[in-house]
Amino acid sequence: MKQTVKKLLSQLGYYRILRSLKSGTTLLVLMYHDFANSDEAGSIGSYLRERVSHAQFEAHLSILAQNCRVLSVEQAVNEMAMDGELAEDTVCITFDDGYRSVYDIAYPLLRKHDLPATVYLTNDWINGKMRLWWEQLADMIADCSLSNKMHGEIEGVLGIELGKPIVSESDVRKKRFLLHNSIAGHMRELNDADVSGKMSELQNVLEYDGSKQPPAEAMNWTQIAEMAENNIRFGSHTCSHLNLSHAGLDVIENEILESGSDIEGHIDSKVEGFAFPYGQDIDSYGKIEPVLSKHGFTYACTAVPGSNGVDSNRYLLLRATLPLTESGALLERELLLGLTPKRTP
Ligand SMILES: [Zn+2]
């Protein structure tokens, strides 16, 4: 490989992944959230949320089934613990939050290909006790007028500058995408009370009529129990999807315990996995490992992009995403080269 290409791959964070795949010790954990049905596939709402289409997920699974050994994260982690090693090119499939679209779209395809996966549930959402702020935000941005006055007001609410690339973008679809990512990125840094306050202010500024869009739908316990009988594992994503960077350890422990026991009350298998909400603040997650291990969790997933080796900390697993394409050639190349950093809720 030419030095310049090597340098470029290294800069992109890909070279390390390529090298570990070649050495046969990689555990690649793929992260998904929400899926688009065929009516929604080209909509602005799906574009902002980077929803995966049925055809794209089918292409992903075909490539994985042909090129990799697909295990649940639980199986892969147990194998590493038992053997101290991992067979070549092991890939795991994971879903965060518990979107209904995972049951409707992803689960039938997983069954068709006979592949395992793990879903990390946000219990309060599953139990109808909360709405997901980032879903409301996407609805607001999809609907808003994008006036210049609005830019200034958003900046006032968030205390940030949106920047020229957003303000001057002439492609309206792209502009909504950039605006959404900028606001969502800022909100993920805030504590939960501030997110709630800012969302109310944004609702006014963006002149959002909440009655227009039905709230995002979570899977229900009947669907979860059915999936649990058919090769799908379930893990915790906390009860309230709280921002762990700002929460005390006692609050975090309660959320983890309650979430795990609620799930175990609905399915026959044990809850072993955890996924950190937002998942980026890896420096603050070390303190949570003893809590997780004390309560029987065997691993935890971040949303930091990358792949894992046998020596990786199993309570700080990195995850990756495949590009939103149906092209087998492109997917195969991306799978080998490493993967694209993506959204985090
Ligand atoms: Zn999440």
CSV table of N, CA and C in Angstrom, one decimal, residues 222-318:
chain,number,residue,atom,x,y,z
A,222,THR,N,-44.8,-7.5,24.0
A,222,THR,CA,-45.2,-8.7,23.3
A,222,THR,C,-44.2,-8.9,22.2
A,223,GLN,N,-43.9,-7.9,21.4
A,223,GLN,CA,-42.9,-8.0,20.3
A,223,GLN,C,-41.5,-8.4,20.9
A,224,ILE,N,-41.2,-7.8,22.0
A,224,ILE,CA,-39.9,-8.0,22.6
A,224,ILE,C,-39.8,-9.5,23.0
A,225,ALA,N,-40.9,-10.0,23.7
A,225,ALA,CA,-40.9,-11.4,24.1
A,225,ALA,C,-40.8,-12.4,22.9
A,226,GLU,N,-41.5,-12.0,21.8
A,226,GLU,CA,-41.4,-12.8,20.6
A,226,GLU,C,-40.0,-12.9,20.0
A,227,MET,N,-39.4,-11.7,19.9
A,227,MET,CA,-38.0,-11.6,19.4
A,227,MET,C,-37.0,-12.4,20.3
A,228,ALA,N,-37.2,-12.3,21.6
A,228,ALA,CA,-36.3,-13.0,22.6
A,228,ALA,C,-36.4,-14.5,22.4
A,229,GLU,N,-37.5,-15.0,21.9
A,229,GLU,CA,-37.6,-16.4,21.6
A,229,GLU,C,-36.9,-16.8,20.3
A,230,ASN,N,-36.5,-15.8,19.5
A,230,ASN,CA,-36.1,-16.0,18.1
A,230,ASN,C,-34.7,-15.4,17.9
A,231,ASN,N,-33.7,-15.7,18.7
A,231,ASN,CA,-32.3,-15.3,18.4
A,231,ASN,C,-32.0,-13.8,18.7
A,232,ILE,N,-32.9,-13.1,19.3
A,232,ILE,CA,-32.6,-11.7,19.6
A,232,ILE,C,-32.4,-11.5,21.1
A,233,ARG,N,-31.2,-11.0,21.5
A,233,ARG,CA,-31.0,-10.7,22.9
A,233,ARG,C,-31.4,-9.3,23.2
A,234,PHE,N,-31.7,-9.1,24.5
A,234,PHE,CA,-32.0,-7.7,25.0
A,234,PHE,C,-31.1,-7.3,26.1
A,235,GLY,N,-30.8,-6.0,26.0
A,235,GLY,CA,-29.9,-5.4,27.0
A,235,GLY,C,-30.5,-4.1,27.4
A,236,SER,N,-29.8,-3.4,28.4
A,236,SER,CA,-30.3,-2.2,29.0
A,236,SER,C,-29.6,-1.0,28.3
A,237,HIS,N,-30.4,0.1,28.2
A,237,HIS,CA,-29.9,1.4,27.7
A,237,HIS,C,-30.4,2.5,28.7
A,238,THR,N,-30.5,2.0,29.9
A,238,THR,CA,-31.1,2.8,31.1
A,238,THR,C,-32.6,2.9,30.9
A,239,CYS,N,-33.2,3.4,32.0
A,239,CYS,CA,-34.7,3.6,31.9
A,239,CYS,C,-35.0,4.8,31.2
A,240,SER,N,-34.3,6.0,31.5
A,240,SER,CA,-34.8,7.3,31.0
A,240,SER,C,-33.9,7.9,29.9
A,241,HIS,N,-32.9,7.1,29.5
A,241,HIS,CA,-31.9,7.6,28.5
A,241,HIS,C,-31.2,8.8,29.0
A,242,LEU,N,-30.8,8.8,30.3
A,242,LEU,CA,-30.2,9.9,31.0
A,242,LEU,C,-28.8,10.1,30.5
A,243,ASN,N,-28.3,11.4,30.6
A,243,ASN,CA,-27.0,11.7,30.2
A,243,ASN,C,-26.1,11.3,31.3
A,244,LEU,N,-25.3,10.2,31.2
A,244,LEU,CA,-24.5,9.7,32.3
A,244,LEU,C,-23.4,10.6,32.7
A,245,SER,N,-23.0,11.5,31.8
A,245,SER,CA,-21.9,12.4,32.1
A,245,SER,C,-22.2,13.3,33.3
A,246,HIS,N,-23.6,13.6,33.4
A,246,HIS,CA,-24.0,14.6,34.4
A,246,HIS,C,-24.7,13.9,35.6
A,247,ALA,N,-24.8,12.6,35.6
A,247,ALA,CA,-25.6,11.9,36.7
A,247,ALA,C,-24.7,11.3,37.8
A,248,GLY,N,-25.2,11.3,39.0
A,248,GLY,CA,-24.4,10.6,40.1
A,248,GLY,C,-24.5,9.1,40.0
A,249,LEU,N,-23.5,8.5,40.6
A,249,LEU,CA,-23.4,7.0,40.4
A,249,LEU,C,-24.6,6.3,41.0
A,250,ASP,N,-25.2,6.8,42.1
A,250,ASP,CA,-26.3,6.2,42.7
A,250,ASP,C,-27.5,6.2,41.8
A,251,VAL,N,-27.7,7.3,41.1
A,251,VAL,CA,-28.8,7.5,40.1
A,251,VAL,C,-28.6,6.5,39.0
A,252,ILE,N,-27.3,6.4,38.5
A,252,ILE,CA,-27.0,5.5,37.4
A,252,ILE,C,-27.2,4.1,37.8
A,253,GLU,N,-26.8,3.7,39.0
A,253,GLU,CA,-27.0,2.3,39.4
A,253,GLU,C,-28.5,2.0,39.5
A,254,ASN,N,-29.3,2.9,40.0
A,254,ASN,CA,-30.8,2.6,40.1
A,254,ASN,C,-31.3,2.4,38.7
A,255,GLU,N,-30.9,3.3,37.8
A,255,GLU,CA,-31.5,3.2,36.4
A,255,GLU,C,-31.1,1.8,35.7
A,256,ILE,N,-29.8,1.4,36.0
A,256,ILE,CA,-29.3,0.2,35.4
A,256,ILE,C,-30.0,-1.0,36.0
A,257,LEU,N,-30.2,-1.0,37.3
A,257,LEU,CA,-30.8,-2.1,38.0
A,257,LEU,C,-32.3,-2.3,37.6
A,258,GLU,N,-33.0,-1.1,37.6
A,258,GLU,CA,-34.4,-1.1,37.3
A,258,GLU,C,-34.7,-1.6,35.8
A,259,SER,N,-33.8,-1.0,34.9
A,259,SER,CA,-34.0,-1.3,33.5
A,259,SER,C,-33.8,-2.8,33.3
A,260,GLY,N,-32.7,-3.4,33.9
A,260,GLY,CA,-32.4,-4.8,33.7
A,260,GLY,C,-33.5,-5.7,34.3
A,261,SER,N,-34.0,-5.4,35.5
A,261,SER,CA,-35.0,-6.3,36.1
A,261,SER,C,-36.3,-6.1,35.4
A,262,ASP,N,-36.6,-4.9,34.9
A,262,ASP,CA,-37.9,-4.8,34.1
A,262,ASP,C,-37.8,-5.7,32.8
A,263,ILE,N,-36.7,-5.7,32.1
A,263,ILE,CA,-36.5,-6.5,30.9
A,263,ILE,C,-36.6,-8.0,31.3
A,264,GLU,N,-35.9,-8.4,32.4
A,264,GLU,CA,-35.9,-9.8,32.7
A,264,GLU,C,-37.3,-10.2,33.2
A,265,GLY,N,-38.1,-9.3,33.6
A,265,GLY,CA,-39.5,-9.6,34.0
A,265,GLY,C,-40.4,-9.9,32.8
A,266,HIS,N,-39.9,-9.6,31.6
A,266,HIS,CA,-40.7,-9.8,30.4
A,266,HIS,C,-40.2,-10.9,29.5
A,267,ILE,N,-38.9,-11.3,29.7
A,267,ILE,CA,-38.4,-12.3,28.8
A,267,ILE,C,-37.7,-13.4,29.6
A,268,ASP,N,-37.4,-14.6,29.0
A,268,ASP,CA,-36.9,-15.7,29.7
A,268,ASP,C,-35.3,-15.7,29.8
A,269,SER,N,-34.7,-14.8,29.0
A,269,SER,CA,-33.2,-14.9,29.1
A,269,SER,C,-32.7,-13.8,30.0
A,270,LYS,N,-31.4,-13.9,30.4
A,270,LYS,CA,-30.8,-13.0,31.3
A,270,LYS,C,-30.3,-11.8,30.5
A,271,VAL,N,-30.3,-10.6,31.2
A,271,VAL,CA,-29.8,-9.4,30.6
A,271,VAL,C,-28.3,-9.3,30.9
A,272,GLU,N,-27.5,-9.3,29.9
A,272,GLU,CA,-26.0,-9.3,30.1
A,272,GLU,C,-25.4,-8.0,29.6
A,273,GLY,N,-26.1,-7.3,28.6
A,273,GLY,CA,-25.5,-6.2,27.9
A,273,GLY,C,-26.1,-4.9,28.3
A,274,PHE,N,-25.2,-3.9,28.1
A,274,PHE,CA,-25.6,-2.5,28.4
A,274,PHE,C,-25.1,-1.6,27.3
A,275,ALA,N,-25.8,-0.6,26.9
A,275,ALA,CA,-25.3,0.4,25.9
A,275,ALA,C,-25.5,1.8,26.6
A,276,PHE,N,-24.4,2.5,26.6
A,276,PHE,CA,-24.4,3.9,27.2
A,276,PHE,C,-25.2,4.8,26.4
A,277,PRO,N,-26.3,5.5,27.0
A,277,PRO,CA,-27.0,6.5,26.2
A,277,PRO,C,-26.0,7.6,25.7
A,278,TYR,N,-26.2,8.0,24.5
A,278,TYR,CA,-25.4,9.0,23.8
A,278,TYR,C,-24.0,8.4,23.4
A,279,GLY,N,-23.4,7.8,24.4
A,279,GLY,CA,-22.3,6.9,24.2
A,279,GLY,C,-20.9,7.4,23.8
A,280,GLN,N,-20.8,8.8,23.8
A,280,GLN,CA,-19.5,9.3,23.3
A,280,GLN,C,-18.5,9.7,24.4
A,281,ASP,N,-19.0,9.8,25.7
A,281,ASP,CA,-18.2,10.4,26.7
A,281,ASP,C,-17.4,9.3,27.4
A,282,ILE,N,-16.5,8.6,26.7
A,282,ILE,CA,-15.9,7.4,27.1
A,282,ILE,C,-15.1,7.6,28.4
A,283,ASP,N,-14.5,8.8,28.6
A,283,ASP,CA,-13.7,9.1,29.8
A,283,ASP,C,-14.5,9.0,31.1
A,284,SER,N,-15.9,9.2,31.0
A,284,SER,CA,-16.7,9.2,32.2
A,284,SER,C,-17.3,7.8,32.5
A,285,TYR,N,-17.1,6.9,31.6
A,285,TYR,CA,-17.8,5.6,31.7
A,285,TYR,C,-17.0,4.6,32.6
A,286,GLY,N,-15.7,4.8,32.8
A,286,GLY,CA,-14.9,3.9,33.6
A,286,GLY,C,-15.5,3.7,35.0
A,287,LYS,N,-16.1,4.7,35.6
A,287,LYS,CA,-16.6,4.6,37.0
A,287,LYS,C,-17.9,3.7,37.0
A,288,ILE,N,-18.5,3.5,35.8
A,288,ILE,CA,-19.7,2.7,35.8
A,288,ILE,C,-19.4,1.2,35.7
A,289,GLU,N,-18.2,0.8,35.2
A,289,GLU,CA,-17.9,-0.6,35.0
A,289,GLU,C,-18.1,-1.4,36.3
A,290,PRO,N,-17.7,-1.0,37.5
A,290,PRO,CA,-17.9,-1.8,38.7
A,290,PRO,C,-19.4,-2.0,39.0
A,291,VAL,N,-20.2,-1.0,38.7
A,291,VAL,CA,-21.7,-1.1,38.9
A,291,VAL,C,-22.2,-2.2,37.9
A,292,LEU,N,-21.8,-2.1,36.7
A,292,LEU,CA,-22.3,-3.1,35.7
A,292,LEU,C,-21.9,-4.5,36.1
A,293,SER,N,-20.6,-4.7,36.4
A,293,SER,CA,-20.2,-6.0,36.7
A,293,SER,C,-20.8,-6.6,38.0
A,294,LYS,N,-21.0,-5.7,38.9
A,294,LYS,CA,-21.6,-6.1,40.2
A,294,LYS,C,-23.0,-6.7,39.9
A,295,HIS,N,-23.7,-6.1,39.0
A,295,HIS,CA,-25.1,-6.5,38.7
A,295,HIS,C,-25.2,-7.5,37.6
A,296,GLY,N,-24.2,-8.2,37.2
A,296,GLY,CA,-24.2,-9.3,36.3
A,296,GLY,C,-24.1,-8.9,34.8
A,297,PHE,N,-23.9,-7.7,34.5
A,297,PHE,CA,-23.7,-7.3,33.1
A,297,PHE,C,-22.3,-7.7,32.7
A,298,THR,N,-22.1,-8.3,31.5
A,298,THR,CA,-20.8,-8.9,31.1
A,298,THR,C,-20.1,-7.9,30.1
A,299,TYR,N,-20.8,-6.9,29.6
A,299,TYR,CA,-20.1,-6.0,28.7
A,299,TYR,C,-21.0,-4.7,28.6
A,300,ALA,N,-20.4,-3.7,28.0
A,300,ALA,CA,-21.1,-2.5,27.7
A,300,ALA,C,-20.6,-1.8,26.4
A,301,CYS,N,-21.5,-1.3,25.6
A,301,CYS,CA,-21.2,-0.7,24.3
A,301,CYS,C,-21.2,0.8,24.4
A,302,THR,N,-20.2,1.5,23.8
A,302,THR,CA,-20.2,2.9,23.7
A,302,THR,C,-20.7,3.2,22.2
A,303,ALA,N,-20.8,4.5,21.9
A,303,ALA,CA,-21.1,4.8,20.5
A,303,ALA,C,-19.9,5.5,19.8
A,304,VAL,N,-18.7,5.2,20.4
A,304,VAL,CA,-17.5,5.7,19.8
A,304,VAL,C,-17.1,4.8,18.7
A,305,PRO,N,-16.8,5.4,17.5
A,305,PRO,CA,-16.5,4.6,16.3
A,305,PRO,C,-15.2,3.8,16.4
A,306,GLY,N,-15.2,2.6,15.9
A,306,GLY,CA,-14.0,1.8,15.9
A,306,GLY,C,-14.3,0.3,16.1
A,307,SER,N,-13.3,-0.5,16.0
A,307,SER,CA,-13.5,-2.0,16.2
A,307,SER,C,-12.7,-2.4,17.5
A,308,ASN,N,-12.9,-3.6,17.9
A,308,ASN,CA,-12.3,-4.1,19.2
A,308,ASN,C,-11.4,-5.3,19.0
A,309,GLY,N,-10.4,-5.4,19.8
A,309,GLY,CA,-9.6,-6.6,19.8
A,309,GLY,C,-9.8,-7.4,21.0
A,310,VAL,N,-9.2,-8.6,21.2
A,310,VAL,CA,-9.4,-9.4,22.3
A,310,VAL,C,-8.9,-8.7,23.6
A,311,ASP,N,-8.0,-7.7,23.5
A,311,ASP,CA,-7.5,-7.0,24.7
A,311,ASP,C,-8.4,-5.8,25.0
A,312,SER,N,-9.4,-5.5,24.2
A,312,SER,CA,-10.2,-4.3,24.5
A,312,SER,C,-11.0,-4.5,25.8
A,313,ASN,N,-11.2,-3.4,26.5
A,313,ASN,CA,-12.1,-3.4,27.7
A,313,ASN,C,-13.5,-3.7,27.2
A,314,ARG,N,-14.0,-4.9,27.8
A,314,ARG,CA,-15.4,-5.3,27.3
A,314,ARG,C,-16.5,-4.4,27.9
A,315,TYR,N,-16.1,-3.5,28.8
A,315,TYR,CA,-17.1,-2.5,29.3
A,315,TYR,C,-17.0,-1.2,28.6
A,316,LEU,N,-16.2,-1.2,27.5
A,316,LEU,CA,-16.1,0.1,26.7
A,316,LEU,C,-16.0,-0.3,25.3
A,317,LEU,N,-16.8,-1.2,24.8
A,317,LEU,CA,-16.7,-1.7,23.4
A,317,LEU,C,-17.0,-0.5,22.4
A,318,LEU,N,-16.2,-0.4,21.4
A,318,LEU,CA,-16.4,0.6,20.4
A,318,LEU,C,-17.4,0.0,19.4
